[in-house]
Short mmCIF file of C-alpha atoms in Angstrom, two decimals:
data_model
loop_
_atom_site.label_atom_id
_atom_site.label_comp_id
_atom_site.label_asym_id
_atom_site.label_seq_id
_atom_site.Cartn_x
_atom_site.Cartn_y
_atom_site.Cartn_z
CA MET A 1 41.31 74.10 -88.30
CA TRP A 2 45.48 73.25 -87.72
CA ARG A 3 48.07 75.07 -90.20
CA LEU A 4 51.10 73.89 -90.17
CA LYS A 5 53.89 77.30 -89.50
CA VAL A 6 57.56 76.69 -90.61
CA SER A 7 61.35 78.61 -89.29
CA GLU A 8 58.13 80.87 -86.94
CA ARG A 9 59.26 81.99 -83.48
CA SER A 10 55.95 81.55 -81.56
CA SER A 11 58.21 81.45 -77.93
CA PRO A 12 60.06 84.24 -76.16
CA TRP A 13 61.92 80.98 -74.67
CA LEU A 14 62.53 79.51 -78.28
CA ARG A 15 67.03 79.17 -78.12
CA SER A 16 68.23 79.47 -82.20
CA MET A 17 71.02 79.93 -83.85
CA ASN A 18 69.54 80.57 -87.34
CA ASN A 19 66.36 82.49 -87.41
CA LEU A 20 64.64 78.75 -86.36
CA LEU A 21 64.90 77.48 -90.29
CA GLY A 22 63.30 74.78 -90.60
CA ARG A 23 61.30 74.67 -87.95
CA GLN A 24 57.93 73.24 -88.36
CA GLU A 25 55.06 73.71 -85.94
CA TRP A 26 51.26 72.55 -85.85
CA VAL A 27 49.11 74.89 -84.38
CA PHE A 28 45.45 75.50 -83.98
CA ASP A 29 42.94 78.27 -85.39
CA PRO A 30 39.01 77.88 -84.42
CA ASP A 31 38.41 80.73 -87.19
CA LEU A 32 40.73 79.33 -89.95
CA GLY A 33 39.84 78.13 -93.49
CA THR A 34 36.00 78.09 -95.59
CA PRO A 35 33.12 75.52 -94.49
CA GLU A 36 34.80 73.69 -97.75
CA GLU A 37 38.58 73.84 -96.60
CA ARG A 38 36.83 72.00 -92.88
CA ALA A 39 34.39 69.57 -94.68
CA GLN A 40 36.71 68.35 -96.37
CA VAL A 41 39.70 67.93 -93.67
CA ASP A 42 36.67 66.22 -92.12
CA LYS A 43 36.07 63.78 -94.79
CA ALA A 44 39.63 62.94 -95.23
CA ARG A 45 39.29 61.91 -90.97
CA ARG A 46 36.36 60.27 -91.31
CA GLU A 47 37.92 58.07 -94.85
CA PHE A 48 41.26 57.73 -93.19
CA ALA A 49 39.44 56.27 -89.62
CA LYS A 50 37.46 53.69 -91.43
CA HIS A 51 39.61 52.24 -92.89
CA ARG A 52 42.63 52.20 -90.69
CA PHE A 53 42.21 48.56 -90.33
CA GLU A 54 43.87 48.33 -93.66
CA ARG A 55 45.84 51.39 -94.51
CA LYS A 56 47.59 52.17 -91.69
CA HIS A 57 49.68 54.52 -93.25
CA SER A 58 48.22 58.73 -93.63
CA SER A 59 49.26 60.95 -96.41
CA ASP A 60 49.25 63.69 -94.70
CA LEU A 61 46.25 65.34 -96.38
CA LEU A 62 46.22 68.21 -93.72
CA MET A 63 49.06 69.50 -94.80
CA ARG A 64 48.30 68.73 -98.16
CA ILE A 65 45.46 71.01 -98.56
CA GLN A 66 46.66 73.45 -96.71
CA TYR A 67 49.99 73.89 -99.71
CA ALA A 68 47.26 73.45 -102.83
CA LYS A 69 45.87 76.45 -101.51
CA GLU A 70 49.14 78.38 -100.64
CA ASN A 71 50.96 76.88 -103.23
CA PRO A 72 48.66 76.67 -106.28
CA HIS A 73 51.64 76.62 -109.36
CA ASN A 74 51.97 73.99 -111.96
CA HIS A 75 55.65 74.88 -112.48
CA LEU A 76 55.74 72.54 -115.61
CA GLY A 77 51.68 73.78 -117.10
CA ASP A 78 48.58 71.30 -116.64
CA LEU A 79 49.60 67.90 -117.75
CA PRO A 80 46.38 64.62 -118.23
CA ALA A 81 47.12 62.11 -116.22
CA VAL A 82 48.24 59.43 -118.10
CA LYS A 83 46.16 56.48 -117.50
CA LEU A 84 47.96 52.84 -119.37
CA GLN A 85 46.05 49.97 -119.70
CA GLU A 86 47.64 46.00 -119.60
CA ASN A 87 48.50 45.43 -122.99
CA ASP A 88 48.94 49.98 -123.83
CA ASP A 89 53.06 50.49 -124.25
CA VAL A 90 54.58 52.60 -122.53
CA THR A 91 56.04 55.77 -124.61
CA GLU A 92 58.83 58.21 -123.88
CA GLU A 93 55.18 60.71 -124.33
CA ALA A 94 54.10 59.22 -121.46
CA VAL A 95 57.03 58.63 -119.06
CA TRP A 96 57.66 62.50 -119.08
CA THR A 97 54.48 63.92 -118.78
CA SER A 98 54.40 61.07 -115.44
CA VAL A 99 57.53 62.63 -114.31
CA LYS A 100 56.20 65.88 -114.68
CA ARG A 101 53.25 65.86 -113.05
CA ALA A 102 55.10 63.79 -110.28
CA VAL A 103 57.73 67.16 -110.01
CA ASN A 104 54.53 69.53 -110.14
CA ARG A 105 54.04 67.79 -107.27
CA VAL A 106 56.93 68.62 -105.27
CA CYS A 107 56.81 70.83 -106.15
CA ASN A 108 53.69 72.45 -105.01
CA LEU A 109 54.62 70.63 -101.00
CA GLN A 110 58.12 73.02 -100.62
CA ALA A 111 57.84 75.67 -97.75
CA HIS A 112 58.76 79.00 -98.45
CA ASP A 113 62.18 78.94 -96.28
CA GLY A 114 62.93 76.32 -99.45
CA HIS A 115 62.82 72.45 -97.35
CA TRP A 116 59.55 69.47 -97.71
CA PRO A 117 58.23 69.58 -93.98
CA ALA A 118 57.06 66.11 -92.91
CA ASP A 119 55.81 63.09 -90.38
CA TYR A 120 58.49 61.65 -88.90
CA GLY A 121 56.64 59.11 -87.43
CA GLY A 122 58.31 56.07 -85.90
CA LEU A 123 58.43 54.05 -82.85
CA LEU A 124 54.55 53.77 -81.99
CA PHE A 125 54.09 54.05 -77.92
CA LEU A 126 54.84 57.23 -78.51
CA LEU A 127 51.75 58.07 -80.00
CA PRO A 128 50.35 55.17 -82.61
CA GLY A 129 46.84 53.80 -83.66
CA LEU A 130 45.39 51.00 -81.42
CA ASN A 131 45.18 47.33 -83.36
CA GLU A 132 42.18 45.39 -83.88
CA ASP A 133 43.14 42.75 -80.45
CA GLY A 134 42.92 45.81 -78.38
CA GLY A 135 46.37 46.53 -78.06
CA TRP A 136 48.71 48.71 -79.68
CA GLY A 137 52.48 47.25 -81.77
CA LEU A 138 55.42 48.97 -81.58
CA HIS A 139 54.84 50.34 -85.50
CA ILE A 140 52.25 50.99 -87.03
CA GLU A 141 52.65 47.19 -89.40
CA GLY A 142 53.42 45.57 -86.10
CA TYR A 143 51.87 42.72 -83.86
CA SER A 144 50.52 43.83 -80.57
CA THR A 145 52.92 44.14 -77.74
CA MET A 146 53.21 45.04 -73.63
CA LEU A 147 55.27 48.14 -74.21
CA SER A 148 53.44 49.71 -76.49
CA SER A 149 50.02 48.48 -75.11
CA ALA A 150 50.64 49.35 -71.22
CA LEU A 151 51.35 52.61 -71.96
CA ASN A 152 49.36 53.41 -74.67
CA TYR A 153 46.74 52.26 -71.85
CA VAL A 154 47.53 54.98 -69.09
CA ALA A 155 48.06 57.70 -71.34
CA LEU A 156 44.11 56.99 -72.20
CA ARG A 157 43.50 56.40 -69.17
CA LEU A 158 44.99 59.99 -68.26
CA LEU A 159 43.66 61.64 -71.21
CA GLY A 160 39.96 60.93 -69.47
CA GLU A 161 39.50 57.73 -71.37
CA CYS A 162 37.27 55.58 -68.52
CA THR A 163 36.94 51.19 -68.76
CA ASN A 164 33.31 51.17 -68.00
CA GLY A 165 32.68 48.11 -68.60
CA GLY A 166 31.18 46.10 -72.43
CA ASP A 167 33.53 45.37 -75.72
CA GLY A 168 34.61 49.28 -75.85
CA ALA A 169 38.40 49.65 -77.11
CA MET A 170 39.64 50.34 -73.33
CA GLU A 171 37.36 47.22 -72.25
CA LYS A 172 39.43 45.28 -74.95
CA SER A 173 42.90 47.45 -74.40
CA LYS A 174 42.86 46.44 -70.84
CA ARG A 175 41.81 41.93 -71.04
CA TRP A 176 44.38 42.25 -73.76
CA ILE A 177 47.34 43.51 -71.35
CA LEU A 178 45.45 40.76 -68.84
CA GLU A 179 45.81 38.60 -69.92
CA HIS A 180 49.26 38.51 -71.92
CA GLY A 181 50.26 38.85 -67.99
CA GLY A 182 50.37 42.83 -67.10
CA ALA A 183 51.98 44.96 -67.02
CA THR A 184 55.11 43.58 -65.30
CA PHE A 185 55.26 42.01 -68.19
CA THR A 186 56.42 45.29 -69.88
CA GLY A 187 59.82 46.24 -71.37
CA ALA A 188 62.55 48.29 -69.01
CA TRP A 189 61.16 51.50 -70.39
CA GLY A 190 57.88 50.59 -70.01
CA LYS A 191 58.54 49.40 -65.59
CA PHE A 192 60.40 52.88 -66.14
CA TRP A 193 57.34 54.87 -66.71
CA LEU A 194 55.17 53.59 -64.78
CA SER A 195 57.20 54.08 -62.05
CA VAL A 196 57.47 57.80 -62.54
CA LEU A 197 53.54 57.76 -62.74
CA GLY A 198 53.96 56.07 -58.89
CA VAL A 199 51.76 52.22 -60.53
CA TYR A 200 54.89 50.01 -60.61
CA ASP A 201 57.52 50.01 -58.06
CA TRP A 202 61.00 51.41 -58.92
CA SER A 203 62.60 48.35 -57.19
CA GLY A 204 61.10 46.20 -60.10
CA ASN A 205 63.91 48.27 -62.64
CA ASN A 206 66.62 46.31 -63.29
CA PRO A 207 68.99 49.12 -62.39
CA VAL A 208 70.56 52.08 -63.78
CA PRO A 209 72.49 54.02 -61.44
CA PRO A 210 74.03 57.54 -61.88
CA GLU A 211 77.43 56.07 -59.92
CA PHE A 212 78.47 54.54 -63.75
CA TRP A 213 78.98 57.84 -64.89
CA LEU A 214 81.61 58.70 -62.44
CA LEU A 215 83.57 55.23 -63.02
CA PRO A 216 87.31 55.37 -65.59
CA TYR A 217 86.77 56.52 -69.62
CA TYR A 218 89.16 53.64 -70.20
CA LEU A 219 87.03 51.40 -69.41
CA PRO A 220 85.56 49.58 -72.22
CA PHE A 221 81.69 49.72 -70.33
CA HIS A 222 81.70 53.34 -69.59
CA PRO A 223 78.06 55.00 -70.48
CA GLY A 224 80.46 57.29 -72.45
CA ARG A 225 81.48 54.78 -74.86
CA MET A 226 78.34 54.40 -75.82
CA SER A 227 76.53 55.05 -79.37
CA CYS A 228 74.84 58.37 -79.36
CA TYR A 229 70.80 58.19 -79.03
CA CYS A 230 71.64 54.69 -75.86
CA ARG A 231 73.81 57.30 -74.03
CA MET A 232 71.17 60.21 -74.20
CA VAL A 233 68.39 57.95 -73.58
CA TYR A 234 69.70 56.26 -70.17
CA MET A 235 71.59 59.73 -69.19
CA PRO A 236 68.47 61.20 -67.98
CA MET A 237 66.85 58.21 -67.21
CA SER A 238 70.20 57.79 -64.63
CA TYR A 239 69.60 60.37 -63.33
CA ILE A 240 65.30 59.93 -62.16
CA TYR A 241 66.55 56.48 -61.06
CA GLY A 242 68.88 58.26 -59.29
CA ARG A 243 65.96 60.88 -57.45
CA ARG A 244 63.79 57.55 -57.10
CA PHE A 245 60.71 59.70 -58.85
CA VAL A 246 58.08 59.02 -58.08
CA GLY A 247 54.42 61.77 -59.86
CA PRO A 248 51.67 62.09 -56.63
CA ILE A 249 49.48 58.78 -55.79
CA THR A 250 46.21 60.53 -57.13
CA PRO A 251 42.69 58.14 -57.21
CA LEU A 252 43.99 57.49 -60.90
CA VAL A 253 46.78 56.22 -60.37
CA LEU A 254 45.61 54.06 -57.31
CA GLU A 255 43.17 53.06 -60.75
CA LEU A 256 45.66 52.30 -62.68
CA ARG A 257 46.74 50.19 -59.77
CA LYS A 258 44.25 47.66 -60.13
CA GLU A 259 44.03 47.60 -64.06
CA LEU A 260 47.33 46.81 -65.05
CA TYR A 261 47.93 43.57 -62.62
CA THR A 262 46.55 40.17 -62.58
CA ASP A 263 47.11 40.28 -58.62
CA ALA A 264 47.07 42.75 -55.95
CA TYR A 265 49.29 45.98 -56.02
CA ASP A 266 50.48 45.03 -52.71
CA GLU A 267 50.64 41.79 -53.13
CA ILE A 268 53.42 42.16 -56.35
CA ASP A 269 56.91 40.40 -56.83
CA TRP A 270 58.72 43.38 -58.12
CA ASN A 271 62.13 41.92 -57.68
CA LYS A 272 60.69 39.12 -60.20
CA ALA A 273 59.12 41.70 -62.37
CA ARG A 274 61.75 42.80 -62.52
CA THR A 275 62.55 40.21 -65.15
CA GLU A 276 59.45 39.48 -66.31
CA CYS A 277 59.48 40.34 -70.03
CA ALA A 278 56.05 39.72 -73.12
CA LYS A 279 57.10 37.25 -75.22
CA GLU A 280 56.21 39.92 -77.85
CA ASP A 281 58.77 42.27 -76.95
CA MET A 282 61.24 39.61 -76.34
CA TYR A 283 63.84 40.79 -79.34
CA ASN A 284 67.17 39.24 -77.36
CA PRO A 285 66.76 38.03 -74.55
CA HIS A 286 68.92 38.74 -71.55
CA SER A 287 72.42 36.84 -71.54
CA LEU A 288 73.24 34.96 -68.16
CA VAL A 289 76.05 37.86 -67.60
CA LEU A 290 73.46 40.40 -67.27
CA ASP A 291 71.52 39.02 -65.18
CA ILE A 292 73.96 38.35 -62.76
CA LEU A 293 75.88 42.01 -62.60
CA TRP A 294 72.48 43.52 -62.39
CA THR A 295 71.23 41.03 -59.59
CA ILE A 296 74.31 42.03 -58.39
CA VAL A 297 73.39 45.78 -58.69
CA HIS A 298 70.45 45.35 -57.13
CA LYS A 299 70.65 44.21 -53.93
CA PHE A 300 74.05 47.22 -53.09
CA GLU A 301 72.78 49.48 -54.46
CA PRO A 302 70.07 51.09 -52.60
CA ILE A 303 72.72 51.93 -49.98
CA MET A 304 73.27 54.78 -51.53
CA PHE A 305 70.54 56.27 -50.27
CA HIS A 306 72.69 55.35 -47.26
CA TRP A 307 75.05 58.14 -45.19
CA PRO A 308 77.60 57.40 -46.23
CA TRP A 309 77.09 56.18 -49.66
CA ARG A 310 74.88 59.81 -50.17
CA LYS A 311 77.75 61.86 -50.94
CA LEU A 312 78.12 59.96 -54.35
CA ARG A 313 75.31 59.48 -55.11
CA ASN A 314 74.23 63.45 -54.16
CA LYS A 315 78.12 64.31 -56.34
CA ALA A 316 76.48 61.26 -59.67
CA LEU A 317 73.05 63.11 -58.67
CA ALA A 318 75.18 65.92 -60.18
CA PHE A 319 77.68 64.83 -62.86
CA THR A 320 74.51 63.97 -64.86
CA MET A 321 72.22 66.96 -64.32
CA ARG A 322 75.78 69.14 -65.22
CA HIS A 323 76.01 67.31 -69.01
CA ILE A 324 71.84 67.06 -69.07
CA HIS A 325 71.95 70.82 -68.95
CA TYR A 326 75.01 70.65 -71.81
CA GLU A 327 73.39 68.18 -73.63
CA ASP A 328 70.45 70.75 -74.16
CA GLU A 329 71.77 73.95 -74.95
CA SER A 330 73.69 71.76 -77.73
CA THR A 331 70.59 71.69 -79.20
CA HIS A 332 69.36 74.40 -78.12
CA TYR A 333 66.66 71.74 -76.13
CA ILE A 334 65.39 70.19 -79.18
CA ASN A 335 67.71 66.74 -77.94
CA LEU A 336 68.41 63.94 -80.19
CA GLY A 337 65.21 62.36 -80.28
CA ALA A 338 61.59 62.34 -78.94
CA VAL A 339 62.29 59.41 -76.31
CA PRO A 340 66.44 61.97 -75.04
CA LYS A 341 63.29 65.05 -74.65
CA ALA A 342 61.19 63.40 -72.95
CA LEU A 343 63.38 62.40 -70.34
CA SER A 344 65.25 64.88 -70.68
CA MET A 345 62.65 67.51 -69.79
CA LEU A 346 61.20 64.98 -66.90
CA ALA A 347 64.80 65.80 -65.46
CA CYS A 348 65.05 69.67 -65.48
CA TRP A 349 61.49 69.67 -63.73
CA ILE A 350 63.09 67.22 -61.00
CA GLU A 351 65.51 69.26 -60.46
CA ASP A 352 63.76 73.07 -60.95
CA PRO A 353 60.44 73.21 -61.84
CA ASP A 354 60.37 77.02 -62.29
CA SER A 355 63.70 76.87 -64.37
CA GLU A 356 64.96 78.20 -67.38
CA ALA A 357 65.59 75.14 -69.05
CA PHE A 358 62.50 73.80 -68.51
CA ARG A 359 60.85 76.78 -69.82
CA CYS A 360 62.89 75.86 -73.20
CA HIS A 361 61.85 72.42 -72.73
CA ILE A 362 58.69 73.06 -73.14
CA ALA A 363 59.37 75.66 -75.94
CA ARG A 364 60.22 72.55 -78.49
CA VAL A 365 57.57 70.41 -77.49
CA PRO A 366 55.61 70.86 -80.68
CA ASP A 367 58.63 70.67 -82.68
CA TYR A 368 57.75 67.22 -81.94
CA LEU A 369 54.32 66.96 -83.33
CA TRP A 370 52.74 66.52 -86.48
CA ILE A 371 49.10 66.90 -87.29
CA ALA A 372 47.01 64.45 -90.30
CA GLU A 373 44.17 63.29 -90.35
CA ASP A 374 44.88 59.65 -88.79
CA GLY A 375 45.27 62.02 -85.70
CA MET A 376 48.57 63.96 -83.34
CA LYS A 377 51.35 62.15 -83.62
CA MET A 378 55.10 62.04 -81.87
CA MET A 379 57.96 62.39 -84.08
CA ALA A 380 60.00 60.18 -83.71
CA TYR A 381 62.77 63.76 -84.07
CA ASP A 382 61.98 66.87 -84.84
CA GLY A 383 61.82 66.45 -88.78
CA SER A 384 63.28 65.37 -91.31
CA GLN A 385 64.41 68.86 -93.03
CA VAL A 386 68.04 68.82 -93.93
CA TRP A 387 67.79 65.00 -94.97
CA ASP A 388 65.20 65.51 -97.73
CA ALA A 389 65.71 68.45 -99.14
CA CYS A 390 68.96 67.16 -100.38
CA LEU A 391 67.54 63.84 -101.35
CA THR A 392 65.07 66.35 -103.00
CA ILE A 393 67.00 68.56 -104.80
CA GLU A 394 68.45 65.66 -106.18
CA VAL A 395 65.83 64.10 -107.87
CA LEU A 396 64.39 67.44 -108.93
CA LEU A 397 68.51 67.99 -110.19
CA ALA A 398 68.18 64.91 -112.24
CA THR A 399 65.06 65.45 -114.05
CA GLY A 400 66.85 67.95 -116.67
CA LEU A 401 64.79 70.95 -115.56
CA ILE A 402 66.96 72.77 -114.09
CA LYS A 403 65.53 76.22 -116.07
CA GLU A 404 62.12 75.41 -115.31
CA LEU A 405 62.85 74.55 -111.35
CA GLY A 406 65.09 77.49 -110.75
CA PRO A 407 63.20 79.11 -107.93
CA THR A 408 62.09 75.89 -106.52
CA LEU A 409 65.77 74.88 -106.35
CA LYS A 410 67.28 78.31 -105.74
CA ARG A 411 64.81 77.81 -102.32
CA ALA A 412 66.16 74.86 -101.97
CA HIS A 413 69.85 75.42 -101.95
CA SER A 414 69.51 78.19 -99.82
CA PHE A 415 67.93 76.14 -96.37
CA ILE A 416 70.92 73.33 -97.02
CA LYS A 417 73.26 76.42 -96.84
CA ASN A 418 71.98 77.79 -94.08
CA SER A 419 71.33 74.64 -92.03
CA GLN A 420 75.18 73.52 -92.42
CA LEU A 421 77.18 73.38 -89.09
CA LEU A 422 79.70 76.42 -88.68
CA GLU A 423 80.71 75.53 -85.28
CA ASN A 424 81.53 72.69 -82.99
CA CYS A 425 79.96 72.32 -79.22
CA PRO A 426 81.16 74.45 -77.10
CA GLY A 427 84.05 72.94 -74.14
CA ASP A 428 86.27 69.69 -74.51
CA LEU A 429 84.18 67.93 -76.76
CA ASN A 430 86.19 64.79 -75.29
CA TYR A 431 84.77 65.67 -71.31
CA TRP A 432 81.59 66.15 -72.95
CA TYR A 433 82.03 62.64 -75.18
CA ARG A 434 81.17 64.23 -78.20
CA HIS A 435 83.26 64.56 -81.32
CA ILE A 436 83.71 67.83 -84.28
CA SER A 437 80.85 69.12 -85.64
CA LYS A 438 81.57 71.99 -87.66
CA GLY A 439 81.51 72.55 -91.48
CA GLY A 440 78.39 69.41 -91.77
CA TRP A 441 75.19 68.59 -91.11
CA THR A 442 72.47 67.02 -89.23
CA PHE A 443 69.21 65.03 -90.24
CA THR A 444 66.74 67.65 -89.28
CA THR A 445 67.88 71.34 -89.23
CA ALA A 446 70.89 73.22 -87.56
CA ASP A 447 70.06 73.70 -83.66
CA ASP A 448 69.17 69.97 -83.84
CA GLY A 449 73.43 70.69 -83.35
CA TRP A 450 74.19 66.94 -84.28
CA GLN A 451 76.63 65.54 -87.08
CA VAL A 452 75.87 63.31 -89.34
CA SER A 453 77.68 61.58 -91.66
CA ASP A 454 75.80 60.46 -94.48
CA CYS A 455 73.10 63.86 -93.77
CA SER A 456 76.73 66.21 -94.01
CA ALA A 457 77.44 63.39 -96.82
CA HIS A 458 74.41 64.74 -99.35
CA GLY A 459 74.69 68.07 -97.87
CA LEU A 460 78.82 68.60 -98.76
CA LYS A 461 77.20 67.43 -102.63
CA VAL A 462 73.90 69.83 -103.05
CA LYS A 463 76.64 72.56 -102.12
CA ILE A 464 79.42 71.08 -104.94
CA ILE A 465 76.68 71.04 -107.90
CA SER A 466 74.19 74.62 -106.27
CA SER A 467 78.08 76.29 -106.68
CA SER A 468 78.32 75.03 -110.29
CA SER A 469 78.39 77.60 -112.76
CA PRO A 470 74.88 77.03 -114.55
CA LEU A 471 73.52 77.15 -111.08
CA LYS A 472 74.08 79.68 -110.49
CA LYS A 473 73.73 81.32 -113.36
CA LEU A 474 70.21 80.26 -113.48
CA TYR A 475 69.73 81.42 -109.77
CA ASN A 476 71.33 85.66 -110.84
CA GLN A 477 68.59 85.78 -112.78
CA ILE A 478 65.95 84.36 -110.64
#
């Protein structure tokens, strides 16, 4: 069975500023669980699979099964369920009984370190579920897109799934991709990852040259002025693009070159493919000015691989790699979300597959993986620990049941207190395109390092409330 571990060290390569407080990691133990518990987990999985097209969201039943055993307490008593008929009056007693039952559920899902573990699934090209039409959507409820469909089809093929004809899931997926034009119509991020694998040519990408990072910062289009998430995506992406890295061309890669396109791979017009995009993926068409700019850069950028321009390319690659290492170390190798995490980890591997940086990256991969009855998925971030804990504390306090919930609130307040950022990132923050973070709170854990304004506001609010005389007195009595 799978088991959720919280705030525990599982690798010597893990780096932390507060003993990994809030870290969530699912681990598999073949000897874990009674026969009854294993049967309960299997039933949950079967039920989800049976109804996966009607009820696409999981209910985190694996975590609930585990915590029902670890936290079997009824803090407010064993209360009966309230079931009202259509014409029944809603009494104050019925409302309070329902509130107390809900509070019991919430308290029983709290981890020992004070936060409430939870799935933070997001973009479904990470690890999603298949749609009925054979494609994959960008979100659980979304229609199929070429970006998600191409990447997930390739991922399943890499994991050993085969296309043997007939009308199985893989055949339906392949048919959906080809009927919508083939993988040349995937979005920019899809083109990028397929190029890394070797099933798409780098010349079919719009340029992401690392030399842009060497431009003067006062220019309004300097990439350092982009929003933090865009910057953290395109910095390692520009490094990988600048190196034109391609993985080993294996027999499977050659098979995928045949499976993903309507034309023979050697006959594809990559310059045309560079601007192709499926209508399902076209949220905002490119402007004419942007297309002209990309065309100019695309035409002249190849000179960067020849002397004397190669020197400038090498300088740009070294610059971007320094910034990648800075972000890795500042976030304890968590990075600002799953996409920057994967890109930065790949960049470190390309630079040196035996490096300490890459090993530290590998140790943080489990932080992004979540297990439920719908299987394993990759979360958009490494959780929402601080955000969820703050809001949950505020809701519990609003019930007025402070005395009854003393131990729960004390653990939660301790988690928030010890999740505050106590230092700024090192060095000249302007040089690293960073802002102050000391005194703030992140969305996830302190190790994440990225101060967020609304999370900081709620963190401060909770700390102020917890310092009030009634709560301090209550905590001292526990």
